[in-house]
């Protein structure tokens, strides 16, 4: 008779749960059982509060796209100075994106979300009480620079949510996270419209003041409901190795064309309307009626760009998208020369929509490029792609600075924005050429299929 050996006891693997004061020591999103037994619920909870905090961050970052509309003749600020006031927070926000990415692993996703949300109180409180006729332009520049802290929230939020979700759901989670944040650009402009309609152009501080309780709620919500992951760590030398990759800089240029356009036009659109069509938009509220529409549509369509890239290929979608952006900028140029307001608005809406679409398609290209290049080495592919996303996100945001500086210089030199529109057309044409030459021409397609 054959003896039956006892089956060794298998230790039950714990369900997803928070331990040690919002730190999670065991996180296995790729394990289907773990994901079903609480992992999905924990990730969703962190995603919800991450979106809320990032949304407020985007709103504070783009606060000055609205506040400049309140700076009437009594402030003594000319259009060129207003474009400088919107360029400064864009630059500060772009500069903070890389350190904010590292901060998640250094401090923990929950902890850094609390810190980064709380920092938003500084620009909001100062703007709420210090913007009034007679204030020095240098003071306004400092206040605008402080708003740049909101620009870093996107990078830390994306890095944090990326760690919570399994690969099969990262695209959806990151798309929702990014889109929810981007809508903050439109939301702050709707807040500005509300304040103009109810309180008038003499109350810019109320716009910033409205965000103070929302920031407190974001920080408290993050403290109560979010978690840190102990295994979330910055990949050693990831940024350094990514900087050696030619594709890093190519994708950064393309992201300047997409996200740089989105955030740059979001900051500048209201000012450009008031300068180019001064008769039709002779009061801030008239401009505010339109400024939110473009950023709203661009934010909502971002996930569509990612979905199209999944289906058709990121490079193809990006290629066609840049052709469309060049056409849109040409329409804006013609409309400005013909003084056609309806055509002008249509052209700008097209630019906003396509910049949002391109945000999704270019972001989708990055992991595809390095998955192909490092086929068989999944860890290396993810390591480099993650670092490239951080670098491209920071450099892409600099495009918003360039947009505002292009408008400023064009108005200073030629008294109109035609030179800026020509520069945009030229840059989009360059992006079309780069996308085709590197990723779509027959010789290139066999190397990197994106």
Tab-separated table of C-alpha atoms in Angstrom:
chain	number	residue	atom	x	y	z
A	1	UNK	CA	0.000	0.000	0.000
A	2	UNK	CA	1.359	3.373	-1.019
A	3	UNK	CA	1.583	5.952	1.713
A	4	UNK	CA	0.004	9.315	0.974
A	5	UNK	CA	2.186	12.205	1.998
A	6	UNK	CA	0.424	15.122	3.609
A	7	UNK	CA	0.044	18.207	1.418
A	8	UNK	CA	2.282	20.956	2.748
A	9	UNK	CA	0.389	23.933	4.107
A	10	UNK	CA	0.449	26.948	1.857
A	11	UNK	CA	0.531	30.250	3.657
A	12	UNK	CA	-2.402	32.393	2.650
A	13	UNK	CA	-1.323	35.509	0.822
A	14	UNK	CA	-2.898	38.555	2.415
A	15	UNK	CA	-5.501	40.646	0.676
A	16	UNK	CA	-4.720	44.224	-0.256
A	17	UNK	CA	-4.777	46.360	2.850
A	18	UNK	CA	-3.193	49.435	4.311
A	19	UNK	CA	-0.751	48.980	7.157
A	20	UNK	CA	1.580	51.102	9.282
A	21	UNK	CA	-0.194	54.427	8.959
A	22	UNK	CA	-1.144	54.483	5.266
A	23	UNK	CA	1.913	52.506	4.068
A	24	UNK	CA	1.240	49.350	2.030
A	25	UNK	CA	4.069	46.800	2.268
A	26	UNK	CA	2.608	44.155	-0.033
A	27	UNK	CA	1.324	45.401	-3.375
A	28	UNK	CA	0.859	42.943	-6.276
A	29	UNK	CA	-1.435	44.491	-8.901
A	30	UNK	CA	-0.444	41.899	-11.528
A	31	UNK	CA	-1.783	39.093	-9.291
A	32	UNK	CA	-5.451	38.594	-10.363
A	33	UNK	CA	-6.487	37.197	-6.968
A	34	UNK	CA	-4.827	40.035	-5.074
A	35	UNK	CA	-6.398	42.576	-7.443
A	36	UNK	CA	-9.872	41.079	-6.974
A	37	UNK	CA	-9.541	40.831	-3.181
A	38	UNK	CA	-9.179	44.520	-2.497
A	39	UNK	CA	-6.386	45.678	-4.772
A	40	UNK	CA	-8.725	47.242	-7.332
A	41	UNK	CA	-10.676	49.079	-4.620
A	42	UNK	CA	-7.508	50.502	-3.055
A	43	UNK	CA	-6.164	51.625	-6.435
A	44	UNK	CA	-9.483	53.240	-7.365
A	45	UNK	CA	-9.646	55.122	-4.071
A	46	UNK	CA	-6.130	56.496	-4.611
A	47	UNK	CA	-6.955	57.382	-8.212
A	48	UNK	CA	-10.032	59.407	-7.218
A	49	UNK	CA	-8.187	61.577	-4.720
A	50	UNK	CA	-5.158	61.868	-6.980
A	51	UNK	CA	-7.378	63.247	-9.756
A	52	UNK	CA	-8.975	65.749	-7.378
A	53	UNK	CA	-5.629	67.023	-6.123
A	54	UNK	CA	-4.114	67.155	-9.623
A	55	UNK	CA	-7.202	68.954	-10.943
A	56	UNK	CA	-6.798	71.683	-8.302
A	57	UNK	CA	-3.075	71.810	-9.121
A	58	UNK	CA	-3.769	72.465	-12.814
A	59	UNK	CA	-6.297	75.151	-11.899
A	60	UNK	CA	-3.827	76.966	-9.666
A	61	UNK	CA	-1.067	76.578	-12.271
A	62	UNK	CA	-3.240	78.284	-14.904
A	63	UNK	CA	-4.751	80.790	-12.467
A	64	UNK	CA	-3.010	83.658	-14.199
A	65	UNK	CA	-4.636	82.878	-17.545
A	66	UNK	CA	-7.723	84.291	-15.797
A	67	UNK	CA	-6.199	86.885	-13.483
A	68	UNK	CA	-4.611	88.830	-16.359
A	69	UNK	CA	-8.138	89.493	-17.675
A	70	UNK	CA	-8.814	91.458	-14.470
A	71	UNK	CA	-5.748	93.697	-14.889
A	72	UNK	CA	-7.440	96.724	-16.463
A	73	UNK	CA	-5.977	100.181	-17.241
A	74	UNK	CA	-5.794	101.071	-13.536
A	75	UNK	CA	-3.004	98.497	-13.128
A	76	UNK	CA	-0.823	100.056	-15.840
A	77	UNK	CA	0.063	96.655	-17.341
A	78	UNK	CA	0.515	96.438	-21.131
A	79	UNK	CA	-0.211	93.307	-23.254
A	80	UNK	CA	3.473	92.334	-23.464
A	81	UNK	CA	3.736	92.332	-19.675
A	82	UNK	CA	0.579	90.231	-19.402
A	83	UNK	CA	2.106	87.572	-21.657
A	84	UNK	CA	5.131	87.581	-19.355
A	85	UNK	CA	2.827	87.022	-16.370
A	86	UNK	CA	1.485	83.865	-18.020
A	87	UNK	CA	4.884	82.652	-19.246
A	88	UNK	CA	6.474	82.712	-15.767
A	89	UNK	CA	4.188	80.157	-14.022
A	90	UNK	CA	4.417	77.925	-17.085
A	91	UNK	CA	8.223	77.915	-16.834
A	92	UNK	CA	8.253	77.302	-13.072
A	93	UNK	CA	5.727	74.473	-13.424
A	94	UNK	CA	7.762	72.830	-16.195
A	95	UNK	CA	10.931	73.055	-14.082
A	96	UNK	CA	9.254	71.328	-11.136
A	97	UNK	CA	7.979	68.298	-13.038
A	98	UNK	CA	11.143	66.204	-12.799
A	99	UNK	CA	11.796	66.765	-9.048
A	100	UNK	CA	8.089	66.149	-8.361
A	101	UNK	CA	8.399	62.802	-10.170
A	102	UNK	CA	11.255	61.762	-7.856
A	103	UNK	CA	9.396	63.002	-4.771
A	104	UNK	CA	6.780	60.226	-4.960
A	105	UNK	CA	9.343	57.496	-4.284
A	106	UNK	CA	11.240	59.634	-1.789
A	107	UNK	CA	8.300	60.626	0.418
A	108	UNK	CA	5.492	58.255	-0.616
A	109	UNK	CA	2.619	58.963	-2.995
A	110	UNK	CA	0.116	59.882	-0.280
A	111	UNK	CA	2.578	61.969	1.682
A	112	UNK	CA	3.746	63.897	-1.356
A	113	UNK	CA	0.176	64.504	-2.517
A	114	UNK	CA	-0.560	66.081	0.877
A	115	UNK	CA	2.571	68.244	0.624
A	116	UNK	CA	2.068	69.261	-3.000
A	117	UNK	CA	-1.611	70.070	-2.404
A	118	UNK	CA	-0.778	72.132	0.675
A	119	UNK	CA	1.840	74.119	-1.269
A	120	UNK	CA	-0.970	75.380	-3.508
A	121	UNK	CA	-2.163	77.518	-0.599
A	122	UNK	CA	0.856	79.829	-1.045
A	123	UNK	CA	-0.016	81.168	-4.528
A	124	UNK	CA	-3.739	81.145	-3.799
A	125	UNK	CA	-3.597	83.071	-0.524
A	126	UNK	CA	-1.081	85.620	-1.816
A	127	UNK	CA	-3.050	86.226	-5.022
A	128	UNK	CA	-6.310	86.508	-3.056
A	129	UNK	CA	-5.036	89.400	-0.934
A	130	UNK	CA	-2.247	91.137	-2.882
A	131	UNK	CA	-3.679	91.849	-6.352
A	132	UNK	CA	-5.011	95.402	-6.337
A	133	UNK	CA	-4.438	98.614	-8.328
A	134	UNK	CA	-1.061	100.150	-7.597
A	135	UNK	CA	0.743	96.848	-7.034
A	136	UNK	CA	4.215	96.748	-8.616
A	137	UNK	CA	4.693	94.658	-11.763
A	138	UNK	CA	7.629	92.897	-10.087
A	139	UNK	CA	5.270	91.824	-7.282
A	140	UNK	CA	2.816	90.442	-9.818
A	141	UNK	CA	5.666	88.478	-11.437
A	142	UNK	CA	6.526	86.906	-8.083
A	143	UNK	CA	2.874	86.030	-7.432
A	144	UNK	CA	2.633	84.471	-10.898
A	145	UNK	CA	5.833	82.489	-10.344
A	146	UNK	CA	4.409	81.061	-7.095
A	147	UNK	CA	1.485	79.614	-9.071
A	148	UNK	CA	4.008	77.448	-10.910
A	149	UNK	CA	3.971	74.952	-8.020
A	150	UNK	CA	0.710	73.630	-9.464
A	151	UNK	CA	2.505	72.564	-12.638
A	152	UNK	CA	4.515	69.877	-10.881
A	153	UNK	CA	1.457	68.063	-9.515
A	154	UNK	CA	0.786	66.356	-12.850
A	155	UNK	CA	4.164	64.579	-12.857
A	156	UNK	CA	3.951	63.304	-9.277
A	157	UNK	CA	0.321	62.265	-9.698
A	158	UNK	CA	1.082	60.255	-12.857
A	159	UNK	CA	4.104	58.577	-11.255
A	160	UNK	CA	2.034	57.633	-8.207
A	161	UNK	CA	-0.961	56.196	-10.086
A	162	UNK	CA	1.362	54.332	-12.468
A	163	UNK	CA	2.614	52.300	-9.484
A	164	UNK	CA	-0.898	51.331	-8.335
A	165	UNK	CA	-2.274	49.799	-11.537
A	166	UNK	CA	-1.435	46.614	-13.459
A	167	UNK	CA	-0.034	46.957	-16.962
A	168	UNK	CA	-3.325	45.994	-18.602
A	169	UNK	CA	-5.088	48.955	-16.928
A	170	UNK	CA	-2.331	51.591	-16.882
A	171	UNK	CA	-3.470	53.243	-20.116
A	172	UNK	CA	-7.011	53.719	-18.822
A	173	UNK	CA	-5.941	54.841	-15.339
A	174	UNK	CA	-3.298	57.290	-16.548
A	175	UNK	CA	-5.632	58.645	-19.230
A	176	UNK	CA	-8.380	59.331	-16.687
A	177	UNK	CA	-5.855	60.822	-14.279
A	178	UNK	CA	-4.349	63.118	-16.911
A	179	UNK	CA	-7.705	64.148	-18.369
A	180	UNK	CA	-9.140	64.955	-14.951
A	181	UNK	CA	-6.156	67.169	-14.265
A	182	UNK	CA	-6.207	68.897	-17.638
A	183	UNK	CA	-9.851	69.887	-17.144
A	184	UNK	CA	-8.586	72.116	-14.335
A	185	UNK	CA	-7.482	74.559	-17.064
A	186	UNK	CA	-11.083	74.959	-18.215
A	187	UNK	CA	-12.456	74.896	-14.663
A	188	UNK	CA	-10.436	77.898	-13.468
A	189	UNK	CA	-11.631	79.865	-16.476
A	190	UNK	CA	-15.238	79.036	-15.629
A	191	UNK	CA	-14.532	80.227	-12.075
A	192	UNK	CA	-13.160	83.442	-13.563
A	193	UNK	CA	-16.287	83.858	-15.687
A	194	UNK	CA	-18.459	83.372	-12.596
A	195	UNK	CA	-16.525	85.993	-10.615
A	196	UNK	CA	-16.640	88.487	-13.490
A	197	UNK	CA	-20.377	87.997	-13.905
A	198	UNK	CA	-21.250	88.190	-10.197
A	199	UNK	CA	-18.607	90.436	-8.631
A	200	UNK	CA	-17.153	92.334	-11.599
A	201	UNK	CA	-13.627	92.970	-12.871
A	202	UNK	CA	-12.591	94.691	-9.662
A	203	UNK	CA	-12.407	91.466	-7.642
A	204	UNK	CA	-9.559	89.284	-8.978
A	205	UNK	CA	-8.734	88.021	-5.483
A	206	UNK	CA	-12.039	86.146	-5.279
A	207	UNK	CA	-10.918	83.817	-8.102
A	208	UNK	CA	-7.902	82.712	-6.094
A	209	UNK	CA	-9.890	82.751	-2.843
A	210	UNK	CA	-12.412	80.234	-4.157
A	211	UNK	CA	-9.622	77.682	-4.431
A	212	UNK	CA	-8.414	78.011	-0.830
A	213	UNK	CA	-11.104	75.706	0.724
A	214	UNK	CA	-10.795	73.313	-2.240
A	215	UNK	CA	-7.044	73.015	-1.623
A	216	UNK	CA	-7.698	72.252	2.044
A	217	UNK	CA	-10.202	69.561	1.027
A	218	UNK	CA	-7.682	68.065	-1.424
A	219	UNK	CA	-4.984	67.890	1.256
A	220	UNK	CA	-7.365	66.431	3.863
A	221	UNK	CA	-8.823	63.919	1.409
A	222	UNK	CA	-5.324	62.769	0.457
A	223	UNK	CA	-4.354	62.438	4.123
A	224	UNK	CA	-7.415	60.369	4.999
A	225	UNK	CA	-7.952	58.197	1.929
A	226	UNK	CA	-4.659	57.802	0.030
A	227	UNK	CA	-1.783	55.349	0.581
A	228	UNK	CA	1.983	55.050	0.156
A	229	UNK	CA	3.594	52.023	-1.500
A	230	UNK	CA	6.825	50.870	0.121
A	231	UNK	CA	8.065	49.235	-3.093
A	232	UNK	CA	7.670	52.386	-5.194
A	233	UNK	CA	11.238	53.451	-5.795
A	234	UNK	CA	12.969	55.601	-8.380
A	235	UNK	CA	14.822	53.411	-10.822
A	236	UNK	CA	18.543	53.831	-10.258
A	237	UNK	CA	20.119	55.957	-13.005
A	238	UNK	CA	16.851	55.819	-14.968
A	239	UNK	CA	16.905	59.510	-15.898
A	240	UNK	CA	20.597	59.380	-16.770
A	241	UNK	CA	20.152	56.374	-19.047
A	242	UNK	CA	17.039	57.883	-20.636
A	243	UNK	CA	18.949	61.084	-21.399
A	244	UNK	CA	21.315	59.033	-23.597
A	245	UNK	CA	18.433	57.778	-25.739
A	246	UNK	CA	17.881	59.805	-28.957
A	247	UNK	CA	14.183	58.939	-28.807
A	248	UNK	CA	13.917	60.826	-25.512
A	249	UNK	CA	14.695	64.126	-27.196
A	250	UNK	CA	12.696	63.364	-30.321
A	251	UNK	CA	9.590	62.614	-28.261
A	252	UNK	CA	10.228	65.704	-26.133
A	253	UNK	CA	10.130	67.872	-29.261
A	254	UNK	CA	6.857	66.252	-30.354
A	255	UNK	CA	5.391	66.765	-26.872
A	256	UNK	CA	6.303	70.449	-27.043
A	257	UNK	CA	4.048	70.586	-30.094
A	258	UNK	CA	1.116	68.868	-28.392
A	259	UNK	CA	1.056	69.562	-24.648
A	260	UNK	CA	3.077	72.769	-25.069
A	261	UNK	CA	0.425	74.057	-27.442
A	262	UNK	CA	-2.414	72.982	-25.147
A	263	UNK	CA	-1.076	74.684	-22.023
A	264	UNK	CA	0.349	77.672	-23.918
A	265	UNK	CA	-2.895	78.446	-25.732
A	266	UNK	CA	-4.789	77.834	-22.488
A	267	UNK	CA	-2.788	80.625	-20.857
A	268	UNK	CA	-2.812	82.993	-23.839
A	269	UNK	CA	-6.202	82.630	-25.552
A	270	UNK	CA	-8.115	85.191	-23.478
A	271	UNK	CA	-5.379	87.803	-23.852
A	272	UNK	CA	-5.062	87.257	-27.587
A	273	UNK	CA	-8.809	87.716	-28.038
A	274	UNK	CA	-8.702	91.023	-26.157
A	275	UNK	CA	-5.776	92.320	-28.201
A	276	UNK	CA	-6.668	90.990	-31.675
A	277	UNK	CA	-10.390	91.737	-31.444
A	278	UNK	CA	-10.417	94.619	-28.986
A	279	UNK	CA	-13.775	95.987	-30.176
A	280	UNK	CA	-15.650	92.711	-29.706
A	281	UNK	CA	-13.869	91.856	-26.424
A	282	UNK	CA	-13.600	95.258	-24.776
A	283	UNK	CA	-14.496	93.839	-21.345
A	284	UNK	CA	-12.938	90.842	-19.541
A	285	UNK	CA	-16.247	89.008	-19.203
A	286	UNK	CA	-16.733	88.929	-22.985
A	287	UNK	CA	-13.406	87.138	-23.398
A	288	UNK	CA	-14.100	84.830	-20.447
A	289	UNK	CA	-17.239	83.520	-22.174
A	290	UNK	CA	-15.003	81.753	-24.703
A	291	UNK	CA	-11.701	80.987	-22.994
A	292	UNK	CA	-12.868	77.816	-21.202
A	293	UNK	CA	-14.235	76.067	-24.309
A	294	UNK	CA	-10.939	75.156	-25.994
A	295	UNK	CA	-9.201	73.721	-22.901
A	296	UNK	CA	-12.350	71.789	-21.987
A	297	UNK	CA	-12.594	70.096	-25.390
A	298	UNK	CA	-8.837	69.483	-25.498
A	299	UNK	CA	-8.950	67.797	-22.078
A	300	UNK	CA	-11.959	65.616	-22.858
A	301	UNK	CA	-10.498	64.342	-26.123
A	302	UNK	CA	-7.097	63.357	-24.696
A	303	UNK	CA	-8.150	59.737	-23.945
A	304	UNK	CA	-9.447	59.469	-27.531
A	305	UNK	CA	-5.935	60.199	-28.796
A	306	UNK	CA	-4.615	57.310	-26.729
A	307	UNK	CA	-7.379	54.983	-27.937
A	308	UNK	CA	-6.735	55.878	-31.587
A	309	UNK	CA	-3.021	55.301	-31.042
A	310	UNK	CA	-3.782	51.838	-29.628
A	311	UNK	CA	-5.836	51.001	-32.669
A	312	UNK	CA	-3.957	52.696	-35.530
A	313	UNK	CA	-0.463	53.254	-34.161
A	314	UNK	CA	0.774	56.265	-32.211
A	315	UNK	CA	3.098	57.547	-34.921
A	316	UNK	CA	0.364	57.539	-37.574
A	317	UNK	CA	-2.075	59.398	-35.335
A	318	UNK	CA	0.593	61.910	-34.302
A	319	UNK	CA	1.664	62.451	-37.922
A	320	UNK	CA	-1.863	63.221	-39.130
A	321	UNK	CA	-2.549	65.234	-35.988
A	322	UNK	CA	0.371	67.611	-36.624
A	323	UNK	CA	-0.777	68.115	-40.213
A	324	UNK	CA	-4.162	69.106	-38.793
A	325	UNK	CA	-2.525	71.478	-36.294
A	326	UNK	CA	-0.583	73.181	-39.073
A	327	UNK	CA	-3.860	73.619	-40.980
A	328	UNK	CA	-5.574	74.934	-37.838
A	329	UNK	CA	-2.806	77.498	-37.250
A	330	UNK	CA	-3.091	78.557	-40.900
A	331	UNK	CA	-6.832	79.099	-40.449
A	332	UNK	CA	-6.126	81.257	-37.376
A	333	UNK	CA	-3.568	83.301	-39.327
A	334	UNK	CA	-5.951	83.906	-42.241
A	335	UNK	CA	-8.799	84.767	-39.865
A	336	UNK	CA	-6.603	87.277	-38.011
A	337	UNK	CA	-5.609	88.958	-41.261
A	338	UNK	CA	-9.214	89.038	-42.503
A	339	UNK	CA	-10.509	90.159	-39.094
A	340	UNK	CA	-12.974	87.241	-39.129
A	341	UNK	CA	-13.867	86.417	-35.534
A	342	UNK	CA	-15.978	83.276	-36.274
A	343	UNK	CA	-13.201	81.749	-38.398
A	344	UNK	CA	-10.633	82.737	-35.784
A	345	UNK	CA	-12.517	80.973	-33.002
A	346	UNK	CA	-13.038	77.869	-35.160
A	347	UNK	CA	-9.306	77.742	-35.923
A	348	UNK	CA	-8.351	78.028	-32.255
A	349	UNK	CA	-10.882	75.381	-31.186
A	350	UNK	CA	-9.353	73.045	-33.788
A	351	UNK	CA	-5.909	73.727	-32.304
A	352	UNK	CA	-7.116	72.974	-28.781
A	353	UNK	CA	-8.858	69.751	-29.827
A	354	UNK	CA	-5.900	68.496	-31.849
A	355	UNK	CA	-3.389	69.405	-29.145
A	356	UNK	CA	-5.444	67.315	-26.699
A	357	UNK	CA	-5.656	64.444	-29.188
A	358	UNK	CA	-1.901	64.645	-29.759
A	359	UNK	CA	-1.239	64.576	-26.013
A	360	UNK	CA	-2.767	61.114	-25.916
A	361	UNK	CA	-1.079	59.766	-29.044
A	362	UNK	CA	2.443	61.011	-28.236
A	363	UNK	CA	2.294	59.617	-24.684
A	364	UNK	CA	1.238	56.264	-26.124
A	365	UNK	CA	4.234	56.263	-28.494
A	366	UNK	CA	6.827	56.299	-25.698
A	367	UNK	CA	6.245	52.836	-24.141
A	368	UNK	CA	5.728	51.358	-27.628
A	369	UNK	CA	9.105	52.675	-28.798
A	370	UNK	CA	11.050	51.182	-25.905
A	371	UNK	CA	9.041	47.946	-25.824
A	372	UNK	CA	10.193	47.409	-29.409
A	373	UNK	CA	13.752	48.545	-28.794
A	374	UNK	CA	14.238	46.394	-25.690
A	375	UNK	CA	12.199	43.400	-26.824
A	376	UNK	CA	12.697	40.566	-24.366
A	377	UNK	CA	13.804	42.851	-21.523
A	378	UNK	CA	10.544	44.069	-20.030
A	379	UNK	CA	12.158	45.643	-16.976
A	380	UNK	CA	14.566	47.742	-19.048
A	381	UNK	CA	11.746	48.772	-21.370
A	382	UNK	CA	9.593	49.990	-18.476
A	383	UNK	CA	12.526	51.625	-16.689
A	384	UNK	CA	13.553	53.755	-19.661
A	385	UNK	CA	9.989	54.499	-20.807
A	386	UNK	CA	9.036	55.732	-17.329
A	387	UNK	CA	12.025	58.067	-17.199
A	388	UNK	CA	11.375	59.336	-20.733
A	389	UNK	CA	7.765	60.154	-19.837
A	390	UNK	CA	9.063	62.305	-16.975
A	391	UNK	CA	11.615	64.114	-19.151
A	392	UNK	CA	9.209	64.626	-22.068
A	393	UNK	CA	6.496	65.879	-19.710
A	394	UNK	CA	8.828	68.533	-18.304
A	395	UNK	CA	10.221	69.645	-21.659
A	396	UNK	CA	6.766	69.569	-23.263
A	397	UNK	CA	5.478	72.014	-20.662
A	398	UNK	CA	8.241	74.432	-21.706
A	399	UNK	CA	6.332	74.684	-24.991
A	400	UNK	CA	3.718	76.670	-23.081
A	401	UNK	CA	6.401	79.232	-22.228
A	402	UNK	CA	7.465	79.438	-25.875
A	403	UNK	CA	3.864	80.025	-27.005
A	404	UNK	CA	3.432	82.962	-24.634
A	405	UNK	CA	6.836	84.415	-25.489
A	406	UNK	CA	6.068	84.081	-29.212
A	407	UNK	CA	2.838	86.062	-28.777
A	408	UNK	CA	4.616	88.643	-26.618
A	409	UNK	CA	7.438	89.208	-29.108
A	410	UNK	CA	5.075	89.303	-32.085
A	411	UNK	CA	2.907	91.999	-30.489
A	412	UNK	CA	5.969	93.980	-29.378
A	413	UNK	CA	7.611	93.879	-32.809
A	414	UNK	CA	4.726	93.895	-35.296
A	415	UNK	CA	1.693	94.991	-33.194
A	416	UNK	CA	-0.124	91.783	-34.163
A	417	UNK	CA	0.236	88.015	-33.653
A	418	UNK	CA	0.870	87.028	-37.288
A	419	UNK	CA	4.551	86.257	-36.709
A	420	UNK	CA	3.604	83.955	-33.805
A	421	UNK	CA	1.131	82.049	-35.980
A	422	UNK	CA	3.769	81.627	-38.698
A	423	UNK	CA	6.178	80.268	-36.079
A	424	UNK	CA	3.544	77.757	-34.918
A	425	UNK	CA	2.885	76.617	-38.494
A	426	UNK	CA	6.605	76.150	-39.071
A	427	UNK	CA	7.042	74.168	-35.862
A	428	UNK	CA	4.092	71.867	-36.608
A	429	UNK	CA	5.513	71.261	-40.088
A	430	UNK	CA	8.838	70.338	-38.459
A	431	UNK	CA	7.017	67.872	-36.181
A	432	UNK	CA	5.317	66.303	-39.210
A	433	UNK	CA	8.729	65.863	-40.824
A	434	UNK	CA	10.319	64.405	-37.675
A	435	UNK	CA	7.476	61.933	-37.112
A	436	UNK	CA	7.652	60.694	-40.694
A	437	UNK	CA	11.458	60.537	-40.909
A	438	UNK	CA	12.016	58.755	-37.592
A	439	UNK	CA	8.950	56.545	-37.200
A	440	UNK	CA	7.004	56.205	-40.464
A	441	UNK	CA	9.275	56.178	-43.504
A	442	UNK	CA	9.831	52.657	-44.895
A	443	UNK	CA	13.412	52.395	-43.643
A	444	UNK	CA	12.451	53.442	-40.135
A	445	UNK	CA	9.320	51.355	-39.782
A	446	UNK	CA	11.304	48.117	-39.665
A	447	UNK	CA	13.284	49.385	-36.663
A	448	UNK	CA	10.662	50.952	-34.422
A	449	UNK	CA	7.018	49.998	-34.950
A	450	UNK	CA	4.850	52.536	-33.131
